[in-house]
PDB file of C-alpha atoms in Angstrom:
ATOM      1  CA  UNK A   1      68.953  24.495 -40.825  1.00 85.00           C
ATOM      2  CA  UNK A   2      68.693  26.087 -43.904  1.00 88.00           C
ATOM      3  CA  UNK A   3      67.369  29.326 -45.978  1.00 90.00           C
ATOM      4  CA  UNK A   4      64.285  29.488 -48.542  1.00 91.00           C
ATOM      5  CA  UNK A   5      63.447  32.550 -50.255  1.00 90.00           C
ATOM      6  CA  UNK A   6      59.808  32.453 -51.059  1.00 90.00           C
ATOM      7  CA  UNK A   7      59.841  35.577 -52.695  1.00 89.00           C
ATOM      8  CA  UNK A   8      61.580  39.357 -52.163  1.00 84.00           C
ATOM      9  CA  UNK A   9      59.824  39.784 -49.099  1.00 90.00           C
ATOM     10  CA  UNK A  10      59.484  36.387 -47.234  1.00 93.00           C
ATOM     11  CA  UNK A  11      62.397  34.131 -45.965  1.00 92.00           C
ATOM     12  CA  UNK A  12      61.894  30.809 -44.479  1.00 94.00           C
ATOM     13  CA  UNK A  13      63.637  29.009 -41.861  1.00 93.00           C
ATOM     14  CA  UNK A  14      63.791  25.377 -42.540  1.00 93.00           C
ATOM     15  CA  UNK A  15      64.918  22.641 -40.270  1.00 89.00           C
ATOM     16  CA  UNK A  16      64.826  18.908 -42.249  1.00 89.00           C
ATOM     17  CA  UNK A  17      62.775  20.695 -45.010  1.00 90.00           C
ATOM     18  CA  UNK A  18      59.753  21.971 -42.212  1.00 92.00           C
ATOM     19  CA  UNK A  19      59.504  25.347 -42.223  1.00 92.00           C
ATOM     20  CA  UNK A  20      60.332  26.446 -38.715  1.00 92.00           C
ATOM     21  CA  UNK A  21      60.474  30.209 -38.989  1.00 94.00           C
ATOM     22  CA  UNK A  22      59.772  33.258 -41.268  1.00 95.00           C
ATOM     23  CA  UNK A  23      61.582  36.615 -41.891  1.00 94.00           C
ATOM     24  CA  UNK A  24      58.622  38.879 -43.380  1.00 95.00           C
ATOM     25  CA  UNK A  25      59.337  42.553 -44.986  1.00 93.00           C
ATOM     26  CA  UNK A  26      55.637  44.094 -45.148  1.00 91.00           C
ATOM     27  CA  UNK A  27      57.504  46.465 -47.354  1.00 85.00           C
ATOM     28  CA  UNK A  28      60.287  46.853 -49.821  1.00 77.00           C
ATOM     29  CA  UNK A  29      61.171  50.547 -49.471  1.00 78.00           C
ATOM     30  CA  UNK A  30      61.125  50.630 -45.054  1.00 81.00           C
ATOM     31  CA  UNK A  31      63.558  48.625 -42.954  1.00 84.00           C
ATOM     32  CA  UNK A  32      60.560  47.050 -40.669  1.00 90.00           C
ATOM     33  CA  UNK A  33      60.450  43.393 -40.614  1.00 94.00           C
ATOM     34  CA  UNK A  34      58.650  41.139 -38.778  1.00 95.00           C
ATOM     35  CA  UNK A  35      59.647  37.345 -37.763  1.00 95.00           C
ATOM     36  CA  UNK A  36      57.291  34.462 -37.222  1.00 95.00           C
ATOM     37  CA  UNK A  37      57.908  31.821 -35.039  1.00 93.00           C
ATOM     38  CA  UNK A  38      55.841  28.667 -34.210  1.00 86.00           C
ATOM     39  CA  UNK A  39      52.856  29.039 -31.773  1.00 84.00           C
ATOM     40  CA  UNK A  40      52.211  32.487 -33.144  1.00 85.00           C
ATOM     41  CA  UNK A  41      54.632  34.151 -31.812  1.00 90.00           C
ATOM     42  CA  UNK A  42      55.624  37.676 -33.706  1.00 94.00           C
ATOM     43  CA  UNK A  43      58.479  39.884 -33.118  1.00 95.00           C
ATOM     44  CA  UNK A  44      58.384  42.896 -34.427  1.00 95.00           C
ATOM     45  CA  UNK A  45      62.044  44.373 -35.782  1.00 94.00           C
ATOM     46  CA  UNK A  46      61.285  48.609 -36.421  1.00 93.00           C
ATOM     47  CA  UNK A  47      63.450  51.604 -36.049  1.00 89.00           C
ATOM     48  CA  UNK A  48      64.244  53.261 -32.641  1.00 86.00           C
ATOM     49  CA  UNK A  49      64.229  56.686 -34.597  1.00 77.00           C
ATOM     50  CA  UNK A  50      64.028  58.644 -38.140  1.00 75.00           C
ATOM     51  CA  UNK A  51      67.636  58.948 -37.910  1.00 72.00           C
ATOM     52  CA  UNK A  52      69.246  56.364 -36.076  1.00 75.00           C
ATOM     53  CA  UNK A  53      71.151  53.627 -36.827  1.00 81.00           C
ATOM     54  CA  UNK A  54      69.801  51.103 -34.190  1.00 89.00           C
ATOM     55  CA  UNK A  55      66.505  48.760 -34.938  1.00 92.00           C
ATOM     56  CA  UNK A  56      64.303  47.852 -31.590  1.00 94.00           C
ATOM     57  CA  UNK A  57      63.708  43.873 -31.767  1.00 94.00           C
ATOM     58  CA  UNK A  58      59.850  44.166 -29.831  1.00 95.00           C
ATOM     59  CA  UNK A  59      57.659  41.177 -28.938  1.00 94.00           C
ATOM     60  CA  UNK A  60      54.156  42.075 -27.650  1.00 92.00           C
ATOM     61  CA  UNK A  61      55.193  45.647 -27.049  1.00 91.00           C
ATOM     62  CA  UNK A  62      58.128  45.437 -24.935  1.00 94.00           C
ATOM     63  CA  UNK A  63      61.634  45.706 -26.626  1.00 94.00           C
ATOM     64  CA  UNK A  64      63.850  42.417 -25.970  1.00 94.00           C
ATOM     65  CA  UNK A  65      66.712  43.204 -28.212  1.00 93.00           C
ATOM     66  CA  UNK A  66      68.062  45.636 -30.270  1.00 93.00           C
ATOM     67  CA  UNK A  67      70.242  45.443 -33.422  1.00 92.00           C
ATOM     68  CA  UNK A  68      72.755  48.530 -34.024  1.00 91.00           C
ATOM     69  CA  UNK A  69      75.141  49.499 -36.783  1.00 88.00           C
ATOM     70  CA  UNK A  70      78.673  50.259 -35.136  1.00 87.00           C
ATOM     71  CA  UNK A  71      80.711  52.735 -36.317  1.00 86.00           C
ATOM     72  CA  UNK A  72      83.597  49.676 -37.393  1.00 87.00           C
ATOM     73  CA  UNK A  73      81.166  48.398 -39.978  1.00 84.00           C
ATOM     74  CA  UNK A  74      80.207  45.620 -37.624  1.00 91.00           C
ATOM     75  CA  UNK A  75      76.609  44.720 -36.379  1.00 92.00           C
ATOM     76  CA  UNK A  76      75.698  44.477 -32.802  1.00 93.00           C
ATOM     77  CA  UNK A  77      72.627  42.082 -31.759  1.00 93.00           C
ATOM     78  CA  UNK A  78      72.125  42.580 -28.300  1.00 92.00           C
ATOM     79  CA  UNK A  79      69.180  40.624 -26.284  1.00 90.00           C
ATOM     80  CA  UNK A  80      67.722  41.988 -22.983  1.00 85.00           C
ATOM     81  CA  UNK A  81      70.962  43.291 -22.376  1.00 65.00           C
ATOM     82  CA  UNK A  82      72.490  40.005 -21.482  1.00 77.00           C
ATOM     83  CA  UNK A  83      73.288  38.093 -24.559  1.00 82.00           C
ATOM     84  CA  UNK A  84      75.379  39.855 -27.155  1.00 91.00           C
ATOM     85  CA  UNK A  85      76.424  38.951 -30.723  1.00 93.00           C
ATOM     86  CA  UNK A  86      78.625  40.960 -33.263  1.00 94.00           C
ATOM     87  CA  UNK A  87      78.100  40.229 -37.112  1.00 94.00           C
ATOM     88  CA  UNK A  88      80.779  41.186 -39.509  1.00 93.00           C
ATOM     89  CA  UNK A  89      82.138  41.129 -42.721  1.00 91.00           C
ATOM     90  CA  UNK A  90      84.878  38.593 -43.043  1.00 88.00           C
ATOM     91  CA  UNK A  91      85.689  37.614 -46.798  1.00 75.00           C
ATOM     92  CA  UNK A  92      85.046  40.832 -48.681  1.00 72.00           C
ATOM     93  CA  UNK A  93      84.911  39.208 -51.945  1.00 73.00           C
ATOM     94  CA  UNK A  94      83.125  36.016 -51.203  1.00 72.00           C
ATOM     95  CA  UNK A  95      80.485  38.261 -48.980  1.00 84.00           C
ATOM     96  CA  UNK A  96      80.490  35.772 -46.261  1.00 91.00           C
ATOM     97  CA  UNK A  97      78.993  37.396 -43.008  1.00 93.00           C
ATOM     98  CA  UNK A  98      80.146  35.710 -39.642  1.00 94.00           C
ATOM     99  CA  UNK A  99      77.915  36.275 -36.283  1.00 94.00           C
ATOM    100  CA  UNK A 100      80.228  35.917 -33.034  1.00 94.00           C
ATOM    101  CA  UNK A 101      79.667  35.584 -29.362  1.00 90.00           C
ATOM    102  CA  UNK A 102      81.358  37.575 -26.669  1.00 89.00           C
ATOM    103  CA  UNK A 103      83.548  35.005 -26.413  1.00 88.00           C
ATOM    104  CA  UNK A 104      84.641  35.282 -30.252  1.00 89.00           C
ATOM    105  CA  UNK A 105      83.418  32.144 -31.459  1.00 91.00           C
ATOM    106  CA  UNK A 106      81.842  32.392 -34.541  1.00 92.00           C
ATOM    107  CA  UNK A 107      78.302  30.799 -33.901  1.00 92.00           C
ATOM    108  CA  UNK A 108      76.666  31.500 -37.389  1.00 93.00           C
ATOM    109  CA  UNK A 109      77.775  32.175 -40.877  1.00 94.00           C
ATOM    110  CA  UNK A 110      75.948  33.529 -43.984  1.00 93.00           C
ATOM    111  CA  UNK A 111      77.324  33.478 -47.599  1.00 91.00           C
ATOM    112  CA  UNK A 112      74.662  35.891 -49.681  1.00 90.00           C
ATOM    113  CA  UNK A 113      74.295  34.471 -53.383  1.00 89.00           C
ATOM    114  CA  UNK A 114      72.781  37.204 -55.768  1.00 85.00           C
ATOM    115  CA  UNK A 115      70.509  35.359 -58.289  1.00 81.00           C
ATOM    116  CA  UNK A 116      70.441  37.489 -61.498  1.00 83.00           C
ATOM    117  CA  UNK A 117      67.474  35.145 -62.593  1.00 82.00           C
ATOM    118  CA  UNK A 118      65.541  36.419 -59.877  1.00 76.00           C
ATOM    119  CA  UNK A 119      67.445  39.553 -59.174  1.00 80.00           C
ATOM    120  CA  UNK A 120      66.896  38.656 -55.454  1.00 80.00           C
ATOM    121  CA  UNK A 121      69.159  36.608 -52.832  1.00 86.00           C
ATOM    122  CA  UNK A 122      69.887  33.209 -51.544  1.00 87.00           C
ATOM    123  CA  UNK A 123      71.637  32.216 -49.178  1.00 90.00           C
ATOM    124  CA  UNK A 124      74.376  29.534 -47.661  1.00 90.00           C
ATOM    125  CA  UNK A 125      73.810  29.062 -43.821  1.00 92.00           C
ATOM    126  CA  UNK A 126      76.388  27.642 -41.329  1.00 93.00           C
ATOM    127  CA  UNK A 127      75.409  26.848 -37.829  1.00 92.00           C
ATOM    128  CA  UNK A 128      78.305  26.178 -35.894  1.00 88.00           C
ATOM    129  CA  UNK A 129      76.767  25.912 -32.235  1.00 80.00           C
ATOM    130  CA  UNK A 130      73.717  23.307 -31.540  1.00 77.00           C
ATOM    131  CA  UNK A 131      71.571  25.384 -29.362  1.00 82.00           C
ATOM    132  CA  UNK A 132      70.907  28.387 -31.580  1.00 87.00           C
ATOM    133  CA  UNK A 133      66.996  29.652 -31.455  1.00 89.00           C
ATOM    134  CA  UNK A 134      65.134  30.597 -34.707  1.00 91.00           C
ATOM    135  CA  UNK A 135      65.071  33.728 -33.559  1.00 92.00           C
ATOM    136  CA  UNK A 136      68.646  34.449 -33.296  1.00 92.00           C
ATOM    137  CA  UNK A 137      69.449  32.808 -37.014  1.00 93.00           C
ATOM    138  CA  UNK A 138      67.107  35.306 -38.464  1.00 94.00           C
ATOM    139  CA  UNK A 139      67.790  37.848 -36.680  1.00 93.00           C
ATOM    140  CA  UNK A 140      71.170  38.063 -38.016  1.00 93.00           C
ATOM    141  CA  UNK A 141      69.765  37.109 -41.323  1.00 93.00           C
ATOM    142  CA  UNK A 142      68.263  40.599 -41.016  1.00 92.00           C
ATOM    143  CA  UNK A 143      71.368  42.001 -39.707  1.00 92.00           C
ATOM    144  CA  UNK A 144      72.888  40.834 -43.342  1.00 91.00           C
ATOM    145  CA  UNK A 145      70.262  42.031 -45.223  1.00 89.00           C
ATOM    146  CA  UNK A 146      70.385  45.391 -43.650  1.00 87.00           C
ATOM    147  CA  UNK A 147      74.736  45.473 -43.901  1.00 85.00           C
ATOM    148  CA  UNK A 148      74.000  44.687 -47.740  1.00 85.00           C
ATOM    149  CA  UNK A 149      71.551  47.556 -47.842  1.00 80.00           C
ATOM    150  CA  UNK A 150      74.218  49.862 -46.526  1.00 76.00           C
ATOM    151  CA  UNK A 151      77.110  48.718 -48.436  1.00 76.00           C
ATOM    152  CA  UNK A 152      74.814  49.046 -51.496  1.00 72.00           C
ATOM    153  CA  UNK A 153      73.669  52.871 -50.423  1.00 65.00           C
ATOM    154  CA  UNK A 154      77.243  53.510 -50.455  1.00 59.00           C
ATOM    155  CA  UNK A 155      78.618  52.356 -53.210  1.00 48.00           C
TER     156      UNK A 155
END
C-alpha cells in the first residue's frame, strides 16, 4: 500500500496504484475528517468535545472507535473497545511514527516528508502485518497528522 496526496485536503490510499481509500479534511482550520472506503462507506472522524483531546471515529451515527491523545505523547486508536493500537513517536529527528498492537508489535509505520515545493506532506508507509483494513492505515494516518498538528502548536 502506499500514500498519494492529491492536494492539502485529500489523501489517497493506494493498493498496486488503485485507489482503495481516501482521507478527506472538509476543512483546513477544524480537526474533522472524513474517510472513504469502497462501496460508499463513510466514517466520520469529529471531536467528542470543545475541549477534549479525544476524536469519536462514527460510521452511520454510531461511534466504533475513538482516537485519544495520552498524556505520554502517544496516540491511542481504540475500536469498539476491543481492538487497541498505540501510535508514537520513535525517531525524533527522522519523524518516523510507529502504530503498535497490544501485543507491541509494530503493525504500521509512517515517515512524514515535508515538501517545501508544495509546502504540504508526503509520506513513506510501512505495513508490517498482511491483514491490515483501509480503515485502520488511515486512521493512524490521521493520528499523525493530528500528533504533527500538536507538536507544531507547541513549538
Amino acid at each position: 500500500m502506499d500514500i498519494k496526496v492529491i492536494n492539502k485536503k485529500t489523501i489517497a490510499l493506494l493498493d498496486h496504484n488503485e485507489e482503495t481509500a481516501r482521507l478527506v479534511y472538509p476543512s483546513s482550520f477544524k480537526t474533522d475528517a472524513n474517510i472513504l472506503l469502497p462501496n460508499n462507506d463513510e466514517y466520520k472522524i469529529i471531536p467528542s468535545g470543545f475541549f477534549s483531546s479525544k476524536m469519536n471515529i462514527v460510521h452511520k451515527g454510531e461511534v466504533v472507535g475513538s482516537i485519544t491523545s495520552t498524556m505520554k505523547g502517544n496516540i491511542e486508536l481504540s475500536f469498539n473497545d476491543e481492538f487497541k493500537y498505540t501510535l508514537k513517536l520513535t525517531k525524533w529527528f527522522k519523524s518516523e511514527y510507529v502504530l503498535y498492537n497490544d501485543n507491541k508489535e509494530n503493525i504500521i509505520s509512517v515517515t512524514p516528508k515535508f515538501s517545501w515545493n508544495n509546502f504540504s506532506y508526503n509520506y513513506a508507509l510501512k505495513i508490517k502485518s498482511t491483514n491490515v483494513c483501509p480503515l485502520l492505515v488511515l486512521a493512524c494516518l490521521y493520528s499523525v497528522n493530528y500528533m504533527i498538528q500538536l507538536m507544531s502548536a507547541i513549538a
